[in-house]
Coordinates of C-alpha atoms and ligand atoms in Angstrom, one line a residue:
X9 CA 57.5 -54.2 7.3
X10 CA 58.3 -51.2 5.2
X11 CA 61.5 -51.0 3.2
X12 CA 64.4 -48.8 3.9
X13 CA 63.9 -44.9 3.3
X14 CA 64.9 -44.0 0.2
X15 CA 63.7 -40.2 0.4
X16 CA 61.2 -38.5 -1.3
X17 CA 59.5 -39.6 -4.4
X18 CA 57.5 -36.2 -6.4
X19 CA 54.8 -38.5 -9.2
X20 CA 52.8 -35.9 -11.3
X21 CA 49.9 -37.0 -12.4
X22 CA 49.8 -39.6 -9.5
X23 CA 46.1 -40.0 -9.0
X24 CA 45.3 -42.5 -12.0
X25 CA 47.0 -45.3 -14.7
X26 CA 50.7 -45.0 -14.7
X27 CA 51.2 -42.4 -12.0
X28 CA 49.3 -44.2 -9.6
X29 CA 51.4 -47.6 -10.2
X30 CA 54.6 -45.4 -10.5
X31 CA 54.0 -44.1 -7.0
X32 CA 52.5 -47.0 -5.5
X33 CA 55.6 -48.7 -6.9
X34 CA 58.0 -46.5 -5.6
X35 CA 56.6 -46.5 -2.1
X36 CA 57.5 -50.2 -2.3
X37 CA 61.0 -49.5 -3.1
X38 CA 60.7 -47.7 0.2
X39 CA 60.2 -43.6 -1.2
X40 CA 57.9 -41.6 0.6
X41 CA 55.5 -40.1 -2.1
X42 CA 54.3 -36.4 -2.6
X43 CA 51.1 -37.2 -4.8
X44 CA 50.4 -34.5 -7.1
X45 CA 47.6 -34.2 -9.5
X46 CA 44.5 -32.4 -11.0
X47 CA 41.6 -32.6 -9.6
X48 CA 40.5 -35.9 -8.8
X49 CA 40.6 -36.0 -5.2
X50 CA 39.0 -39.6 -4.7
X51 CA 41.5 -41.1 -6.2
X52 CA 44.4 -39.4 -5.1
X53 CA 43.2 -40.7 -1.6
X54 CA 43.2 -44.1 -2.5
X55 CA 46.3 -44.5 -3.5
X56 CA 47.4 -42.4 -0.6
X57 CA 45.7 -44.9 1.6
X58 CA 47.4 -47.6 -0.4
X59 CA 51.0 -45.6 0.5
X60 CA 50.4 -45.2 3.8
X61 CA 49.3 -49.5 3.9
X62 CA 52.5 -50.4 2.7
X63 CA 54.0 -48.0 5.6
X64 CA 55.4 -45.1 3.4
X65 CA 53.5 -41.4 4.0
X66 CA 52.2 -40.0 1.0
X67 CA 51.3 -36.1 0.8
X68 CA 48.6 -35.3 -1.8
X69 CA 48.7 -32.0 -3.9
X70 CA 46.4 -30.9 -6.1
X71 CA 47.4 -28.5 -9.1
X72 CA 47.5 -27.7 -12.6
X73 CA 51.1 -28.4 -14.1
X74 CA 50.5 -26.6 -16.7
X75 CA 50.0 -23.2 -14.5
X76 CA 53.7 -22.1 -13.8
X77 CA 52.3 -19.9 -10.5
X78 CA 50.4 -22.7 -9.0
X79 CA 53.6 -25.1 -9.5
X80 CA 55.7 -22.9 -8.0
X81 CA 53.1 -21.9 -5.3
X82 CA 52.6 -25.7 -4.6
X83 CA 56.4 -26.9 -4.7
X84 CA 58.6 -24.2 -4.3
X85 CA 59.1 -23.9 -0.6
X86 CA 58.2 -27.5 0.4
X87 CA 61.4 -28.5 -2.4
X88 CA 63.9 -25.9 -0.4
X89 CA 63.2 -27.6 2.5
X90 CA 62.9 -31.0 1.7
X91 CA 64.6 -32.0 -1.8
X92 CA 62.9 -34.9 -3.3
X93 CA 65.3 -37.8 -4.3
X94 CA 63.4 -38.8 -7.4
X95 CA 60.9 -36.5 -9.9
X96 CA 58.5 -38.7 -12.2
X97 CA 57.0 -36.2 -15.0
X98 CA 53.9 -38.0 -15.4
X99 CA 51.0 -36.0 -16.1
X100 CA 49.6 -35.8 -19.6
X101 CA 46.2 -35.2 -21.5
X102 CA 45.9 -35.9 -25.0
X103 CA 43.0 -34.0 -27.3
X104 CA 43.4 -36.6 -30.4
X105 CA 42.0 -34.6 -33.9
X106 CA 43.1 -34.7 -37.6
X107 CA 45.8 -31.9 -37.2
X108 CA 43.0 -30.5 -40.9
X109 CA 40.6 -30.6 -38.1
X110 CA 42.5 -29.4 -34.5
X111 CA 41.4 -26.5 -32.9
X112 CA 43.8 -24.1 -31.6
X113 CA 42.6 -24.9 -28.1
X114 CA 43.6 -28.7 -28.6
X115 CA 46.7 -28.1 -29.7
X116 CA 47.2 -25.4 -26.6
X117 CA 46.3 -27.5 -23.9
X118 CA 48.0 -30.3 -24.4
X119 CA 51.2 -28.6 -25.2
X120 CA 51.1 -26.6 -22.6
X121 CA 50.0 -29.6 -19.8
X122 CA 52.8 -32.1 -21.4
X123 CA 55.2 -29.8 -22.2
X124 CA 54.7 -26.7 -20.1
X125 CA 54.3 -29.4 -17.6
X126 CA 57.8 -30.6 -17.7
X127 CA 59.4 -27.0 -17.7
X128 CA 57.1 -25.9 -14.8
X129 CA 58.3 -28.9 -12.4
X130 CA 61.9 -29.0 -14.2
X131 CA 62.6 -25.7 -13.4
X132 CA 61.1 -25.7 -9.8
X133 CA 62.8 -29.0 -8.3
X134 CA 66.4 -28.5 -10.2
X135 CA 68.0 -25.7 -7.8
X136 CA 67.7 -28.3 -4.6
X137 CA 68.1 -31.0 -6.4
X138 CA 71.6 -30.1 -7.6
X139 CA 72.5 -29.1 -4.1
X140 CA 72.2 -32.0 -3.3
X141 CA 74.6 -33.7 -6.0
X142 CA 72.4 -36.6 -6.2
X143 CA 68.9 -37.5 -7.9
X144 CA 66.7 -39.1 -10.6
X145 CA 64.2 -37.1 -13.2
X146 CA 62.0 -39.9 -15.5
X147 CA 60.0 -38.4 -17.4
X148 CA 56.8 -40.4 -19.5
X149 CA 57.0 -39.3 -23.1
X150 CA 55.1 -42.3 -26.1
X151 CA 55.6 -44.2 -28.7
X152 CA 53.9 -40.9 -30.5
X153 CA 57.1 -38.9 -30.3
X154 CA 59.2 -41.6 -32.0
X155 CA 57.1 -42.7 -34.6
X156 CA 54.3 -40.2 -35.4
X157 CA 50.6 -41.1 -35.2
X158 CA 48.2 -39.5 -37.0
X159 CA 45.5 -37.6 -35.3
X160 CA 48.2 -37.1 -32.9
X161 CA 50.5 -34.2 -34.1
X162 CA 49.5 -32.0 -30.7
X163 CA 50.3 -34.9 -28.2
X164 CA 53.4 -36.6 -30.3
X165 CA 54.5 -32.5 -30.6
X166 CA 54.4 -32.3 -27.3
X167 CA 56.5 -35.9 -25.7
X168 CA 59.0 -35.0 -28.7
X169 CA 59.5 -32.0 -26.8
X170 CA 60.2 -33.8 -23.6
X171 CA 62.5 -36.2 -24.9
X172 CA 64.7 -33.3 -26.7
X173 CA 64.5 -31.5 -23.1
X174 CA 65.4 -34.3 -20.7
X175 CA 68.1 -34.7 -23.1
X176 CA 69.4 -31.4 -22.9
X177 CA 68.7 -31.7 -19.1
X178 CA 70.7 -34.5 -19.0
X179 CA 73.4 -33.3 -20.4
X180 CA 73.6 -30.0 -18.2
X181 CA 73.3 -31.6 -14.8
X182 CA 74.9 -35.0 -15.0
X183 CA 77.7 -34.0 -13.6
X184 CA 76.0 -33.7 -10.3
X185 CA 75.1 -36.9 -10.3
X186 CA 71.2 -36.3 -11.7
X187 CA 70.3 -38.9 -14.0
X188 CA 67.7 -37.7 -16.6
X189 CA 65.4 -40.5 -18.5
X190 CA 62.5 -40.9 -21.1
X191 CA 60.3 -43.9 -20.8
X192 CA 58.5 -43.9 -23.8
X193 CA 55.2 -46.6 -23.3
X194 CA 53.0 -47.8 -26.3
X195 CA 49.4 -48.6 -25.7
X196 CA 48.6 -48.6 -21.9
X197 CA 45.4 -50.1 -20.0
X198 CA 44.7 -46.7 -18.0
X199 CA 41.7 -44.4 -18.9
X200 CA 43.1 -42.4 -21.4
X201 CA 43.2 -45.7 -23.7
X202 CA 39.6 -46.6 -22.3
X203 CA 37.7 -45.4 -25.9
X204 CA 40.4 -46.8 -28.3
X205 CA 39.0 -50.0 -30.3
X206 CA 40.4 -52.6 -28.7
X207 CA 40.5 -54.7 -30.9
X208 CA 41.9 -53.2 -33.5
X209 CA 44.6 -51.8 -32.0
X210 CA 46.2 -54.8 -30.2
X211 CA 46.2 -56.3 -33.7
X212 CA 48.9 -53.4 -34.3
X213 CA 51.3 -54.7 -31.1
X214 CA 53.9 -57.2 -31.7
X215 CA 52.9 -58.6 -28.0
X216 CA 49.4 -59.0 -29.4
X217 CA 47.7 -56.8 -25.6
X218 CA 48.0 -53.7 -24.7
X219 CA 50.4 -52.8 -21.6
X220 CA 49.7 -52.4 -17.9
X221 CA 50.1 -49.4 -15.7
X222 CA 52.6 -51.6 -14.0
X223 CA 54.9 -52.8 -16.1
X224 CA 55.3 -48.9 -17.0
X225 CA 56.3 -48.2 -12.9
X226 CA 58.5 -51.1 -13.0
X227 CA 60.8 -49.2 -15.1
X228 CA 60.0 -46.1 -13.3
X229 CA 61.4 -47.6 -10.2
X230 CA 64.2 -49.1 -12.3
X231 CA 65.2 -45.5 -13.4
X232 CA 65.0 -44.4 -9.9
X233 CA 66.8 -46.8 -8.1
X234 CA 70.1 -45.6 -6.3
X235 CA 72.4 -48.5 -7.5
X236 CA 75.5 -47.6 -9.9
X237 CA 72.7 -45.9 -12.5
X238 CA 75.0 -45.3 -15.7
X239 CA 71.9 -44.5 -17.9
X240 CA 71.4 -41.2 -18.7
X241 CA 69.6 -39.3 -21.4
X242 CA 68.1 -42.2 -23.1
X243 CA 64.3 -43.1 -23.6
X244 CA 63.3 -46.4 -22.7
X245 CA 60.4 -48.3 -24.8
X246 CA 58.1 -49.7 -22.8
X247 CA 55.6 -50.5 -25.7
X248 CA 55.3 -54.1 -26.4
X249 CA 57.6 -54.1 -29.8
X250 CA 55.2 -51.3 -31.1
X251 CA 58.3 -49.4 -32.1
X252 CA 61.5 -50.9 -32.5
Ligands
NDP303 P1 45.4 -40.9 -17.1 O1 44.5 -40.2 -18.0 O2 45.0 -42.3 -16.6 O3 45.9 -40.1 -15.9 C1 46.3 -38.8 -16.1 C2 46.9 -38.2 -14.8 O4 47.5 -36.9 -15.1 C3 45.9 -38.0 -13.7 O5 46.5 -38.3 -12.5 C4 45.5 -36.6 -13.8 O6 45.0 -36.0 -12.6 C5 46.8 -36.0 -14.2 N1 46.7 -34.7 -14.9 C6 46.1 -34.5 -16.1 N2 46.1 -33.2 -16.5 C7 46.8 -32.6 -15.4 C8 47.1 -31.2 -15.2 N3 46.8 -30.2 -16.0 N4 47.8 -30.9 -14.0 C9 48.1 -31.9 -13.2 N5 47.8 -33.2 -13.3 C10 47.1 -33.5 -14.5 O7 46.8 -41.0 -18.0 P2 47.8 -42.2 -18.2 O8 48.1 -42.8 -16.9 O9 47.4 -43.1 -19.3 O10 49.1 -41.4 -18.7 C11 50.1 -41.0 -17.9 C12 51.2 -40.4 -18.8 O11 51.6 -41.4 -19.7 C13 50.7 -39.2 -19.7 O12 51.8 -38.3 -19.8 C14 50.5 -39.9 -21.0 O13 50.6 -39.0 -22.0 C15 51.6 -40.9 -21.0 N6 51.3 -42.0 -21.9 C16 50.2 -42.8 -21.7 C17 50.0 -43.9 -22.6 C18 48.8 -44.8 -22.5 O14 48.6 -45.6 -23.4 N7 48.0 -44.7 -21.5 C19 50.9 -44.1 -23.7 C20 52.0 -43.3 -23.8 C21 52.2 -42.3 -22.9 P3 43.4 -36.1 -12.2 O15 43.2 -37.6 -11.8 O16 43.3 -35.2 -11.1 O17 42.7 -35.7 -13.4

């Protein structure tokens, strides 16, 4: 029996690891999903199939966030029409090098996916959004962005970036009742962790394992839900006492 509507739920980077938890997750809470992402169509269907089993629809859409004309060309007319409720600013790549060492190139493309990415969609969904005088935008930052990590400087560059925007954001649009939040994970089980040594690096986390793409959705969700939300402009840790 599928949960009450909640409207529609927009996950970037919804195909794999934390997107694909946040939207399944949201589609419990009773959101119907858009599913965007890359290029990985196979797994974009699964979870869609996944959606669509917990009797929510889910409506894949494959694009580069980090191309302003395909954003627009993807969202813009489908957001006039139909405003989504709740934005999740998921997608992310990270290109790890020495910043000695980085190539131009590394430090371009992730910049421009995570950050770009968050102006691209930002700046498409807002209009309808505050039309409607209601709404939640969570973005996913890290743990980089608050403490530094070498080897890092593109990526931890780049969620810095997010969290000084979402807190500008927040502050020009909570007056119509858009919440803006950060969550700000640590080391995550997903495939962008999948070469890390393992070992080593739990040794690092206070909670002794690294996190699941769950626990990050659950307070996705959390930020998304509808009841008496008074948090706005903060970043939530979700990183295991990583940083504290
Ligand atoms: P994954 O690598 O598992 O998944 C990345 C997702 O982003 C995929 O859905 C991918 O689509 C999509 N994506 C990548 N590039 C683009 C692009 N240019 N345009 C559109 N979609 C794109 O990542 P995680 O789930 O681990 O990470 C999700 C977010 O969480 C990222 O922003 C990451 O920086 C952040 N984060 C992750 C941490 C971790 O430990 N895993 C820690 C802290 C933050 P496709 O499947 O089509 O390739």
């Amino acid at each position: 029996m599928p949960s009450s509507n909640r409207g529609i739920a927009l996950v970037t980077g919804g195909s794999r690891g934390i997107g694909r938890a946040a939207a399944i997750r949201l589609a419990t809470s009773g959101f119907d999903i858009w599913l965007a992402y890359h290029s990985n169509h196979a797994a974009a269907a699964e979870v869609k199939s996944e959606i669509e089993e917990l009797g929510r629809s889910c409506e894949c859409m494959a694009f580069d966030v980090s191309d302003y004309d395909a954003v627009k060309s993807a969202l813009a007319e489908r957001v006039e029409k139909t405003p989504p409720y709740a934005v999740v600013i998921n997608a992310g790549i990270a290109r790890d090098n020495l910043l000695v060492w980085m190539q131009k190139e590394e430090w371009d493309q992730v910049l421009r996916t995570d950050l770009d990415g968050f102006f691209n969609i930002t700046n498409t969904v807002l209009f309808s959004m505050l039309a409607q005088r209601r709404g939640r935008i969570v973005s996913v930052a890290s743990v980089s962005a608050q403490t530094g990590q070498a080897g890092q400087a593109n990526y931890a560059a780049a969620k810095a970036g997010i969290i000084g925007a979402s807190k500008s954001l927040a502050r020009e649009v909570g007056k119509r009742n858009i919440c803006v939040n950060v969550v700000s994970p640590g080391v995550i089980d997903t495939d962008m962790t999948a070469e890390l040594p393992r070992e080593e690096v739990t040794s690092l986390i206070p909670m002794n394992r690294f996190g699941s793409a769950r626990e990050v959705a659950a307070v996705i969700d959390f930020l998304c839900s509808e009841e008496h939300m008074y948090i706005h402009g903060q970043v939530i840790g979700v990183n295991g006492g990583l940083a504290m």
